[in-house]
PDB file of C-alpha atoms and ligand atoms in Angstrom:
ATOM      1  CA  UNK A1377      32.349 -77.402   7.163  1.00 67.00           C
ATOM      2  CA  UNK A1378      32.744 -73.250   7.996  1.00 84.00           C
ATOM      3  CA  UNK A1379      31.196 -71.638  11.258  1.00 93.00           C
ATOM      4  CA  UNK A1380      27.509 -70.157  10.424  1.00 94.00           C
ATOM      5  CA  UNK A1381      29.200 -66.776  11.684  1.00 95.00           C
ATOM      6  CA  UNK A1382      32.246 -66.838   9.055  1.00 94.00           C
ATOM      7  CA  UNK A1383      28.925 -68.025   6.810  1.00 93.00           C
ATOM      8  CA  UNK A1384      27.595 -64.484   7.660  1.00 93.00           C
ATOM      9  CA  UNK A1385      31.075 -62.597   7.145  1.00 95.00           C
ATOM     10  CA  UNK A1386      30.997 -64.066   3.751  1.00 93.00           C
ATOM     11  CA  UNK A1387      27.505 -63.057   2.946  1.00 91.00           C
ATOM     12  CA  UNK A1388      28.140 -59.663   4.462  1.00 90.00           C
ATOM     13  CA  UNK A1389      31.563 -59.597   2.330  1.00 88.00           C
ATOM     14  CA  UNK A1390      29.607 -60.447  -1.158  1.00 84.00           C
ATOM     15  CA  UNK A1391      33.376 -60.286  -3.344  1.00 87.00           C
ATOM     16  CA  UNK A1392      36.279 -62.691  -3.164  1.00 90.00           C
ATOM     17  CA  UNK A1393      39.147 -62.538  -1.804  1.00 95.00           C
ATOM     18  CA  UNK A1394      40.456 -61.843   1.722  1.00 98.00           C
ATOM     19  CA  UNK A1395      37.393 -60.437   4.170  1.00 98.00           C
ATOM     20  CA  UNK A1396      38.719 -56.544   5.575  1.00 98.00           C
ATOM     21  CA  UNK A1397      38.292 -56.245   9.727  1.00 98.00           C
ATOM     22  CA  UNK A1398      38.442 -52.920  10.369  1.00 98.00           C
ATOM     23  CA  UNK A1399      40.064 -52.038  13.297  1.00 97.00           C
ATOM     24  CA  UNK A1400      38.058 -49.903  16.370  1.00 96.00           C
ATOM     25  CA  UNK A1401      40.621 -49.103  18.922  1.00 93.00           C
ATOM     26  CA  UNK A1402      38.593 -47.700  22.207  1.00 93.00           C
ATOM     27  CA  UNK A1403      42.189 -47.303  23.967  1.00 88.00           C
ATOM     28  CA  UNK A1404      43.729 -43.806  24.798  1.00 81.00           C
ATOM     29  CA  UNK A1405      47.712 -45.642  23.628  1.00 67.00           C
ATOM     30  CA  UNK A1406      46.939 -47.848  21.464  1.00 62.00           C
ATOM     31  CA  UNK A1407      50.220 -46.624  18.281  1.00 60.00           C
ATOM     32  CA  UNK A1408      48.065 -46.561  15.367  1.00 64.00           C
ATOM     33  CA  UNK A1409      45.031 -44.251  16.593  1.00 65.00           C
ATOM     34  CA  UNK A1410      45.177 -44.435  19.976  1.00 61.00           C
ATOM     35  CA  UNK A1411      43.061 -41.765  21.147  1.00 64.00           C
ATOM     36  CA  UNK A1412      41.078 -40.754  18.766  1.00 66.00           C
ATOM     37  CA  UNK A1413      37.963 -42.753  19.116  1.00 63.00           C
ATOM     38  CA  UNK A1414      37.471 -43.122  22.699  1.00 67.00           C
ATOM     39  CA  UNK A1415      34.433 -41.969  23.115  1.00 87.00           C
ATOM     40  CA  UNK A1416      31.683 -44.370  22.340  1.00 91.00           C
ATOM     41  CA  UNK A1417      29.824 -43.125  19.803  1.00 92.00           C
ATOM     42  CA  UNK A1418      32.595 -41.781  17.778  1.00 93.00           C
ATOM     43  CA  UNK A1419      33.257 -45.534  18.219  1.00 95.00           C
ATOM     44  CA  UNK A1420      30.339 -46.381  16.846  1.00 96.00           C
ATOM     45  CA  UNK A1421      30.512 -44.079  14.345  1.00 96.00           C
ATOM     46  CA  UNK A1422      33.686 -44.779  13.030  1.00 97.00           C
ATOM     47  CA  UNK A1423      32.681 -48.446  12.766  1.00 98.00           C
ATOM     48  CA  UNK A1424      30.451 -47.994  10.502  1.00 98.00           C
ATOM     49  CA  UNK A1425      31.761 -45.691   8.209  1.00 98.00           C
ATOM     50  CA  UNK A1426      34.890 -48.558   7.609  1.00 98.00           C
ATOM     51  CA  UNK A1427      31.554 -50.944   6.936  1.00 98.00           C
ATOM     52  CA  UNK A1428      30.779 -48.569   4.509  1.00 98.00           C
ATOM     53  CA  UNK A1429      34.185 -48.394   2.932  1.00 98.00           C
ATOM     54  CA  UNK A1430      33.910 -51.823   2.517  1.00 97.00           C
ATOM     55  CA  UNK A1431      34.869 -54.215   6.447  1.00 98.00           C
ATOM     56  CA  UNK A1432      32.772 -57.163   6.601  1.00 98.00           C
ATOM     57  CA  UNK A1433      34.053 -57.387  10.348  1.00 98.00           C
ATOM     58  CA  UNK A1434      34.656 -54.578  12.635  1.00 98.00           C
ATOM     59  CA  UNK A1435      37.296 -55.340  15.278  1.00 98.00           C
ATOM     60  CA  UNK A1436      36.440 -53.449  18.960  1.00 98.00           C
ATOM     61  CA  UNK A1437      39.411 -53.601  21.235  1.00 96.00           C
ATOM     62  CA  UNK A1438      39.935 -51.903  24.987  1.00 95.00           C
ATOM     63  CA  UNK A1439      43.772 -53.017  25.483  1.00 93.00           C
ATOM     64  CA  UNK A1440      47.004 -51.477  23.674  1.00 88.00           C
ATOM     65  CA  UNK A1441      49.265 -54.268  22.720  1.00 83.00           C
ATOM     66  CA  UNK A1442      51.484 -51.613  21.575  1.00 78.00           C
ATOM     67  CA  UNK A1443      55.222 -52.909  22.365  1.00 74.00           C
ATOM     68  CA  UNK A1444      56.509 -51.567  26.186  1.00 74.00           C
ATOM     69  CA  UNK A1445      52.018 -51.318  26.702  1.00 77.00           C
ATOM     70  CA  UNK A1446      50.948 -51.768  30.542  1.00 81.00           C
ATOM     71  CA  UNK A1447      47.350 -53.541  30.794  1.00 88.00           C
ATOM     72  CA  UNK A1448      44.496 -51.164  32.207  1.00 93.00           C
ATOM     73  CA  UNK A1449      42.148 -53.152  34.334  1.00 95.00           C
ATOM     74  CA  UNK A1450      39.345 -55.416  33.776  1.00 96.00           C
ATOM     75  CA  UNK A1451      36.658 -52.354  34.905  1.00 96.00           C
ATOM     76  CA  UNK A1452      38.234 -49.905  31.976  1.00 94.00           C
ATOM     77  CA  UNK A1453      38.768 -52.415  29.396  1.00 96.00           C
ATOM     78  CA  UNK A1454      34.887 -53.222  29.827  1.00 96.00           C
ATOM     79  CA  UNK A1455      33.530 -50.008  30.575  1.00 94.00           C
ATOM     80  CA  UNK A1456      35.629 -49.192  26.777  1.00 95.00           C
ATOM     81  CA  UNK A1457      34.276 -52.266  24.463  1.00 96.00           C
ATOM     82  CA  UNK A1458      31.230 -53.446  25.664  1.00 97.00           C
ATOM     83  CA  UNK A1459      28.088 -50.282  24.805  1.00 96.00           C
ATOM     84  CA  UNK A1460      30.212 -50.146  21.403  1.00 97.00           C
ATOM     85  CA  UNK A1461      29.649 -53.192  20.757  1.00 98.00           C
ATOM     86  CA  UNK A1462      26.252 -53.191  21.523  1.00 98.00           C
ATOM     87  CA  UNK A1463      26.176 -49.924  19.934  1.00 97.00           C
ATOM     88  CA  UNK A1464      27.046 -51.966  16.527  1.00 98.00           C
ATOM     89  CA  UNK A1465      25.764 -55.329  16.810  1.00 98.00           C
ATOM     90  CA  UNK A1466      22.803 -53.915  16.988  1.00 98.00           C
ATOM     91  CA  UNK A1467      23.383 -52.512  14.080  1.00 97.00           C
ATOM     92  CA  UNK A1468      23.760 -55.994  12.679  1.00 97.00           C
ATOM     93  CA  UNK A1469      27.100 -55.665  12.080  1.00 98.00           C
ATOM     94  CA  UNK A1470      29.701 -58.598  12.639  1.00 98.00           C
ATOM     95  CA  UNK A1471      31.394 -57.787  15.995  1.00 98.00           C
ATOM     96  CA  UNK A1472      34.200 -58.887  16.788  1.00 98.00           C
ATOM     97  CA  UNK A1473      35.927 -58.100  20.456  1.00 98.00           C
ATOM     98  CA  UNK A1474      39.716 -57.649  20.615  1.00 98.00           C
ATOM     99  CA  UNK A1475      40.636 -58.684  24.259  1.00 97.00           C
ATOM    100  CA  UNK A1476      43.129 -61.605  26.059  1.00 97.00           C
ATOM    101  CA  UNK A1477      40.538 -61.682  28.995  1.00 98.00           C
ATOM    102  CA  UNK A1478      37.519 -64.096  29.487  1.00 98.00           C
ATOM    103  CA  UNK A1479      35.326 -62.116  31.167  1.00 98.00           C
ATOM    104  CA  UNK A1480      35.535 -58.904  28.705  1.00 98.00           C
ATOM    105  CA  UNK A1481      34.959 -61.665  25.775  1.00 98.00           C
ATOM    106  CA  UNK A1482      31.837 -62.926  27.252  1.00 98.00           C
ATOM    107  CA  UNK A1483      30.567 -59.571  28.251  1.00 98.00           C
ATOM    108  CA  UNK A1484      31.070 -58.676  24.205  1.00 98.00           C
ATOM    109  CA  UNK A1485      29.166 -62.254  23.155  1.00 98.00           C
ATOM    110  CA  UNK A1486      26.673 -60.770  25.223  1.00 98.00           C
ATOM    111  CA  UNK A1487      25.971 -57.596  24.012  1.00 98.00           C
ATOM    112  CA  UNK A1488      25.848 -58.919  21.081  1.00 98.00           C
ATOM    113  CA  UNK A1489      29.137 -59.346  19.716  1.00 98.00           C
ATOM    114  CA  UNK A1490      30.223 -62.272  17.251  1.00 98.00           C
ATOM    115  CA  UNK A1491      33.759 -62.713  16.836  1.00 98.00           C
ATOM    116  CA  UNK A1492      36.802 -63.148  20.199  1.00 98.00           C
ATOM    117  CA  UNK A1493      39.927 -61.734  18.849  1.00 98.00           C
ATOM    118  CA  UNK A1494      42.501 -63.003  21.277  1.00 97.00           C
ATOM    119  CA  UNK A1495      46.123 -61.857  20.353  1.00 97.00           C
ATOM    120  CA  UNK A1496      47.560 -64.617  23.352  1.00 96.00           C
ATOM    121  CA  UNK A1497      45.135 -67.128  21.826  1.00 97.00           C
ATOM    122  CA  UNK A1498      44.014 -68.102  24.948  1.00 97.00           C
ATOM    123  CA  UNK A1499      47.568 -67.752  26.997  1.00 96.00           C
ATOM    124  CA  UNK A1500      46.756 -64.634  29.410  1.00 96.00           C
ATOM    125  CA  UNK A1501      43.382 -65.683  30.237  1.00 97.00           C
ATOM    126  CA  UNK A1502      43.799 -69.899  31.580  1.00 97.00           C
ATOM    127  CA  UNK A1503      39.614 -69.095  31.774  1.00 98.00           C
ATOM    128  CA  UNK A1504      39.711 -68.361  27.861  1.00 98.00           C
ATOM    129  CA  UNK A1505      39.857 -71.976  25.834  1.00 98.00           C
ATOM    130  CA  UNK A1506      36.379 -73.331  28.826  1.00 98.00           C
ATOM    131  CA  UNK A1507      35.422 -69.427  27.187  1.00 98.00           C
ATOM    132  CA  UNK A1508      35.688 -70.228  23.687  1.00 98.00           C
ATOM    133  CA  UNK A1509      34.019 -74.033  23.975  1.00 98.00           C
ATOM    134  CA  UNK A1510      31.195 -73.308  25.992  1.00 98.00           C
ATOM    135  CA  UNK A1511      30.091 -69.720  23.789  1.00 98.00           C
ATOM    136  CA  UNK A1512      30.726 -71.318  20.687  1.00 98.00           C
ATOM    137  CA  UNK A1513      32.223 -68.617  19.219  1.00 98.00           C
ATOM    138  CA  UNK A1514      34.657 -68.106  16.439  1.00 98.00           C
ATOM    139  CA  UNK A1515      37.857 -68.008  17.502  1.00 98.00           C
ATOM    140  CA  UNK A1516      41.020 -65.579  16.967  1.00 98.00           C
ATOM    141  CA  UNK A1517      43.531 -67.957  18.023  1.00 98.00           C
ATOM    142  CA  UNK A1518      47.411 -65.281  17.941  1.00 98.00           C
ATOM    143  CA  UNK A1519      51.288 -65.850  17.840  1.00 98.00           C
ATOM    144  CA  UNK A1520      51.733 -64.883  20.949  1.00 96.00           C
ATOM    145  CA  UNK A1521      54.818 -65.249  23.487  1.00 95.00           C
ATOM    146  CA  UNK A1522      53.803 -62.718  26.206  1.00 88.00           C
ATOM    147  CA  UNK A1523      52.856 -58.993  26.923  1.00 88.00           C
ATOM    148  CA  UNK A1524      53.620 -56.150  25.855  1.00 80.00           C
ATOM    149  CA  UNK A1525      55.850 -54.686  27.812  1.00 81.00           C
ATOM    150  CA  UNK A1526      58.688 -57.078  27.311  1.00 82.00           C
ATOM    151  CA  UNK A1527      57.634 -59.189  24.563  1.00 79.00           C
ATOM    152  CA  UNK A1528      60.424 -58.121  22.265  1.00 82.00           C
ATOM    153  CA  UNK A1529      62.813 -59.782  24.267  1.00 88.00           C
ATOM    154  CA  UNK A1530      61.084 -63.062  22.899  1.00 89.00           C
ATOM    155  CA  UNK A1531      61.950 -62.136  19.118  1.00 93.00           C
ATOM    156  CA  UNK A1532      63.980 -65.350  19.162  1.00 92.00           C
ATOM    157  CA  UNK A1533      63.632 -67.874  16.245  1.00 97.00           C
ATOM    158  CA  UNK A1534      65.504 -70.087  14.088  1.00 96.00           C
ATOM    159  CA  UNK A1535      63.137 -70.478  11.888  1.00 98.00           C
ATOM    160  CA  UNK A1536      60.369 -67.875  12.862  1.00 98.00           C
ATOM    161  CA  UNK A1537      57.594 -69.204   9.624  1.00 98.00           C
ATOM    162  CA  UNK A1538      58.171 -72.856  11.391  1.00 98.00           C
ATOM    163  CA  UNK A1539      58.673 -72.059  14.398  1.00 98.00           C
ATOM    164  CA  UNK A1540      55.447 -69.576  14.854  1.00 98.00           C
ATOM    165  CA  UNK A1541      53.486 -72.652  13.119  1.00 98.00           C
ATOM    166  CA  UNK A1542      54.242 -75.252  15.481  1.00 98.00           C
ATOM    167  CA  UNK A1543      53.669 -72.928  18.660  1.00 98.00           C
ATOM    168  CA  UNK A1544      49.593 -71.786  16.631  1.00 98.00           C
ATOM    169  CA  UNK A1545      49.539 -75.688  16.336  1.00 98.00           C
ATOM    170  CA  UNK A1546      50.232 -76.484  19.654  1.00 98.00           C
ATOM    171  CA  UNK A1547      47.543 -73.651  20.967  1.00 98.00           C
ATOM    172  CA  UNK A1548      44.758 -75.634  18.599  1.00 98.00           C
ATOM    173  CA  UNK A1549      45.410 -78.517  20.689  1.00 98.00           C
ATOM    174  CA  UNK A1550      45.063 -77.524  24.362  1.00 97.00           C
ATOM    175  CA  UNK A1551      41.640 -75.572  22.681  1.00 98.00           C
ATOM    176  CA  UNK A1552      40.136 -79.082  20.674  1.00 98.00           C
ATOM    177  CA  UNK A1553      41.158 -80.875  24.544  1.00 98.00           C
ATOM    178  CA  UNK A1554      38.912 -77.930  26.115  1.00 98.00           C
ATOM    179  CA  UNK A1555      36.398 -78.516  24.218  1.00 98.00           C
ATOM    180  CA  UNK A1556      36.091 -76.317  21.228  1.00 98.00           C
ATOM    181  CA  UNK A1557      35.303 -77.431  17.610  1.00 98.00           C
ATOM    182  CA  UNK A1558      37.748 -76.844  14.476  1.00 98.00           C
ATOM    183  CA  UNK A1559      35.562 -74.116  12.854  1.00 98.00           C
ATOM    184  CA  UNK A1560      35.815 -72.574  15.469  1.00 98.00           C
ATOM    185  CA  UNK A1561      39.213 -71.695  14.887  1.00 98.00           C
ATOM    186  CA  UNK A1562      40.259 -68.855  12.924  1.00 98.00           C
ATOM    187  CA  UNK A1563      44.487 -68.319  12.671  1.00 98.00           C
ATOM    188  CA  UNK A1564      46.970 -65.467  13.238  1.00 98.00           C
ATOM    189  CA  UNK A1565      51.166 -65.574  13.130  1.00 98.00           C
ATOM    190  CA  UNK A1566      50.555 -62.692  14.596  1.00 98.00           C
ATOM    191  CA  UNK A1567      52.792 -60.351  12.963  1.00 98.00           C
ATOM    192  CA  UNK A1568      55.014 -57.441  15.143  1.00 95.00           C
ATOM    193  CA  UNK A1569      53.871 -59.483  18.160  1.00 95.00           C
ATOM    194  CA  UNK A1570      57.592 -60.919  19.603  1.00 95.00           C
ATOM    195  CA  UNK A1571      58.668 -59.767  15.660  1.00 96.00           C
ATOM    196  CA  UNK A1572      62.034 -57.971  14.631  1.00 96.00           C
ATOM    197  CA  UNK A1573      60.748 -56.600  11.163  1.00 96.00           C
ATOM    198  CA  UNK A1574      62.687 -58.924   9.630  1.00 97.00           C
ATOM    199  CA  UNK A1575      61.128 -61.564  10.912  1.00 98.00           C
ATOM    200  CA  UNK A1576      57.595 -60.415  10.449  1.00 98.00           C
ATOM    201  CA  UNK A1577      58.852 -60.202   6.168  1.00 98.00           C
ATOM    202  CA  UNK A1578      60.259 -63.531   6.928  1.00 98.00           C
ATOM    203  CA  UNK A1579      56.105 -64.958   7.913  1.00 98.00           C
ATOM    204  CA  UNK A1580      55.172 -62.397   5.077  1.00 98.00           C
ATOM    205  CA  UNK A1581      57.350 -64.201   2.452  1.00 98.00           C
ATOM    206  CA  UNK A1582      55.845 -67.873   4.084  1.00 98.00           C
ATOM    207  CA  UNK A1583      52.297 -66.805   4.556  1.00 98.00           C
ATOM    208  CA  UNK A1584      51.331 -70.301   2.726  1.00 98.00           C
ATOM    209  CA  UNK A1585      52.951 -72.258   5.532  1.00 98.00           C
ATOM    210  CA  UNK A1586      50.437 -70.804   7.879  1.00 98.00           C
ATOM    211  CA  UNK A1587      47.184 -70.971   4.657  1.00 98.00           C
ATOM    212  CA  UNK A1588      48.882 -75.051   4.723  1.00 98.00           C
ATOM    213  CA  UNK A1589      47.966 -75.890   8.430  1.00 98.00           C
ATOM    214  CA  UNK A1590      44.218 -75.716   7.144  1.00 98.00           C
ATOM    215  CA  UNK A1591      42.338 -73.130   9.220  1.00 98.00           C
ATOM    216  CA  UNK A1592      41.299 -69.493   8.009  1.00 98.00           C
ATOM    217  CA  UNK A1593      43.813 -67.041   8.463  1.00 98.00           C
ATOM    218  CA  UNK A1594      43.959 -63.738   9.658  1.00 98.00           C
ATOM    219  CA  UNK A1595      46.623 -61.620   9.027  1.00 98.00           C
ATOM    220  CA  UNK A1596      46.813 -57.656  11.268  1.00 98.00           C
ATOM    221  CA  UNK A1597      49.947 -55.988   9.881  1.00 98.00           C
ATOM    222  CA  UNK A1598      48.276 -52.588   9.416  1.00 98.00           C
ATOM    223  CA  UNK A1599      50.449 -49.888  10.207  1.00 97.00           C
ATOM    224  CA  UNK A1600      52.754 -51.232  11.712  1.00 96.00           C
ATOM    225  CA  UNK A1601      56.332 -50.710  12.740  1.00 95.00           C
ATOM    226  CA  UNK A1602      58.505 -52.879   9.593  1.00 97.00           C
ATOM    227  CA  UNK A1603      55.543 -50.593   7.035  1.00 98.00           C
ATOM    228  CA  UNK A1604      56.543 -47.834   8.546  1.00 96.00           C
ATOM    229  CA  UNK A1605      60.203 -47.834   8.278  1.00 95.00           C
ATOM    230  CA  UNK A1606      60.742 -50.496   4.393  1.00 95.00           C
ATOM    231  CA  UNK A1607      62.590 -48.674   2.228  1.00 93.00           C
ATOM    232  CA  UNK A1608      62.848 -45.338   4.132  1.00 95.00           C
ATOM    233  CA  UNK A1609      66.395 -44.037   6.110  1.00 93.00           C
ATOM    234  CA  UNK A1610      66.803 -44.765   9.366  1.00 89.00           C
ATOM    235  CA  UNK A1611      64.890 -42.234  11.424  1.00 90.00           C
ATOM    236  CA  UNK A1612      62.977 -41.141   8.392  1.00 95.00           C
ATOM    237  CA  UNK A1613      60.195 -43.433   8.924  1.00 95.00           C
ATOM    238  CA  UNK A1614      56.692 -42.969   7.019  1.00 96.00           C
ATOM    239  CA  UNK A1615      54.412 -40.967   9.944  1.00 95.00           C
ATOM    240  CA  UNK A1616      51.190 -43.403  11.105  1.00 94.00           C
ATOM    241  CA  UNK A1617      48.750 -41.701   9.278  1.00 94.00           C
ATOM    242  CA  UNK A1618      51.211 -42.583   5.650  1.00 95.00           C
ATOM    243  CA  UNK A1619      50.934 -46.169   5.445  1.00 97.00           C
ATOM    244  CA  UNK A1620      47.813 -47.259   3.782  1.00 97.00           C
ATOM    245  CA  UNK A1621      49.518 -47.818   0.529  1.00 98.00           C
ATOM    246  CA  UNK A1622      52.730 -50.039   2.129  1.00 98.00           C
ATOM    247  CA  UNK A1623      50.031 -51.498   4.627  1.00 98.00           C
ATOM    248  CA  UNK A1624      47.300 -51.985   0.824  1.00 98.00           C
ATOM    249  CA  UNK A1625      50.947 -53.608  -0.518  1.00 98.00           C
ATOM    250  CA  UNK A1626      50.418 -56.187   2.529  1.00 98.00           C
ATOM    251  CA  UNK A1627      47.078 -57.009   1.790  1.00 98.00           C
ATOM    252  CA  UNK A1628      47.314 -58.050  -1.565  1.00 98.00           C
ATOM    253  CA  UNK A1629      50.533 -60.437  -0.621  1.00 98.00           C
ATOM    254  CA  UNK A1630      47.680 -61.698   1.716  1.00 98.00           C
ATOM    255  CA  UNK A1631      45.161 -62.192  -0.918  1.00 98.00           C
ATOM    256  CA  UNK A1632      47.206 -63.894  -3.540  1.00 98.00           C
ATOM    257  CA  UNK A1633      48.254 -66.669  -0.342  1.00 98.00           C
ATOM    258  CA  UNK A1634      44.943 -67.369   0.434  1.00 98.00           C
ATOM    259  CA  UNK A1635      44.310 -65.496   3.550  1.00 98.00           C
ATOM    260  CA  UNK A1636      41.029 -65.046   5.029  1.00 98.00           C
ATOM    261  CA  UNK A1637      40.831 -61.943   6.620  1.00 98.00           C
ATOM    262  CA  UNK A1638      43.416 -59.112   6.864  1.00 98.00           C
ATOM    263  CA  UNK A1639      42.887 -56.263  10.054  1.00 98.00           C
ATOM    264  CA  UNK A1640      43.426 -52.839   8.465  1.00 98.00           C
ATOM    265  CA  UNK A1641      42.884 -49.030   9.733  1.00 98.00           C
ATOM    266  CA  UNK A1642      42.548 -47.971   6.407  1.00 98.00           C
ATOM    267  CA  UNK A1643      39.479 -49.962   4.442  1.00 98.00           C
ATOM    268  CA  UNK A1644      39.402 -48.774   1.153  1.00 98.00           C
ATOM    269  CA  UNK A1645      43.167 -49.126   0.692  1.00 98.00           C
ATOM    270  CA  UNK A1646      42.962 -52.786   1.522  1.00 98.00           C
ATOM    271  CA  UNK A1647      39.845 -53.565  -1.193  1.00 98.00           C
ATOM    272  CA  UNK A1648      41.431 -51.301  -3.695  1.00 98.00           C
ATOM    273  CA  UNK A1649      44.566 -53.850  -3.227  1.00 98.00           C
ATOM    274  CA  UNK A1650      42.273 -56.895  -2.960  1.00 98.00           C
ATOM    275  CA  UNK A1651      40.131 -56.095  -6.054  1.00 97.00           C
ATOM    276  CA  UNK A1652      42.890 -55.419  -8.264  1.00 98.00           C
ATOM    277  CA  UNK A1653      44.370 -59.274  -7.328  1.00 98.00           C
ATOM    278  CA  UNK A1654      40.893 -60.517  -8.322  1.00 97.00           C
ATOM    279  CA  UNK A1655      40.715 -58.937 -11.464  1.00 97.00           C
ATOM    280  CA  UNK A1656      44.402 -60.661 -12.460  1.00 97.00           C
ATOM    281  CA  UNK A1657      42.876 -63.799 -11.316  1.00 97.00           C
ATOM    282  CA  UNK A1658      46.043 -64.370  -9.376  1.00 97.00           C
ATOM    283  CA  UNK A1659      43.807 -65.786  -5.194  1.00 97.00           C
ATOM    284  CA  UNK A1660      44.504 -69.438  -4.944  1.00 95.00           C
ATOM    285  CA  UNK A1661      41.547 -71.445  -6.639  1.00 82.00           C
ATOM    286  CA  UNK A1662      40.647 -68.450  -9.105  1.00 72.00           C
ATOM    287  CA  UNK A1663      43.530 -68.863 -11.878  1.00 55.00           C
ATOM    288  CA  UNK A1664      42.034 -69.161 -15.207  1.00 51.00           C
TER     289      UNK A1664
HETATM  290  N1  LIG B2101      47.104 -56.172  15.954  1.00 85.17           N
HETATM  291  C1  LIG B2101      47.044 -55.768  16.550  1.00 85.17           C
HETATM  292  C2  LIG B2101      46.341 -55.904  18.316  1.00 85.17           C
HETATM  293  N2  LIG B2101      45.164 -56.339  17.827  1.00 85.17           N
HETATM  294  N3  LIG B2101      44.944 -58.511  16.333  1.00 85.17           N
HETATM  295  C3  LIG B2101      44.746 -59.690  15.166  1.00 85.17           C
HETATM  296  N4  LIG B2101      44.661 -60.815  15.264  1.00 85.17           N
HETATM  297  N5  LIG B2101      46.200 -59.692  14.741  1.00 85.17           N
HETATM  298  C4  LIG B2101      47.070 -58.316  14.876  1.00 85.17           C
HETATM  299  O1  LIG B2101      48.298 -58.151  13.951  1.00 85.17           O
HETATM  300  C5  LIG B2101      46.186 -57.765  16.124  1.00 85.17           C
HETATM  301  C6  LIG B2101      45.465 -57.233  16.583  1.00 85.17           C
HETATM  302  C7  LIG B2101      47.949 -54.281  17.222  1.00 85.17           C
HETATM  303  O2  LIG B2101      47.334 -52.910  16.436  1.00 85.17           O
HETATM  304  P1  LIG B2101      46.598 -52.345  16.739  1.00 85.17           P
HETATM  305  O3  LIG B2101      47.178 -51.989  18.022  1.00 85.17           O
HETATM  306  O4  LIG B2101      47.052 -51.173  15.527  1.00 85.17           O
HETATM  307  O5  LIG B2101      45.418 -52.527  16.339  1.00 85.17           O
END
């Protein structure tokens, strides 16, 4: 059984392969697009542009999670996020809200948002699991080990794929005990969150194990640091606006692994990459 919102996403998407979630960060300081969409109108226009490019979901966030980032107040997060969610939802866009606060998630759902995307998987706010259960909305359970200001000190694993899977399963248990239903849950290995570049590559290589947990999987690699530095000498990173192609290459990898959704800033490049995987007959379950 799937959730009605995920069925709606599939209907909007109208094509095989992972659905594309376009990112709108309404923040002054997100690492990849901070400061560009802080005004409500600019954020809404950008969200609609991402939909025109092929995004089936627009993810609206008001808190930067870049390594080292400090948190905005709850009031400030609400001020940033709610008007954008409301305006996009009014235009029939499937909106997810990228928040770790139950209050912000609740306000966003009331404003027409459809999906809660919590990078802490419900760990940051003890009220989140109850809200997930009460709302019935799809909930992205991302793997997370602590807030951004010091998360990289927690990037320690013996077997990153196995440990991330086990920690996500533990979050799923908590959410189910709180009354959420399995159809609501989407898993995300949390690329870049308490992970080194090597951990990120190991998780990408092991994506099938995440998919095998039996829930839809969301993957967020877009423009992240390990894609800036891949193949480059130290100090010669790709600039943020030159990471669409490397991001699209990871979207192709995700498509082959059977991921449900990829969260990206550059929608066109990722749609193109998924089209190639589809044409090759390399989507799981479609081999000829
Ligand atoms: N990454 C960021 C923000 N939100 N949500 C999910 N589910 N998965 C991610 O990997 C993720 C996320 C950080 O990236 P950004 O600052 O460029 O949005």
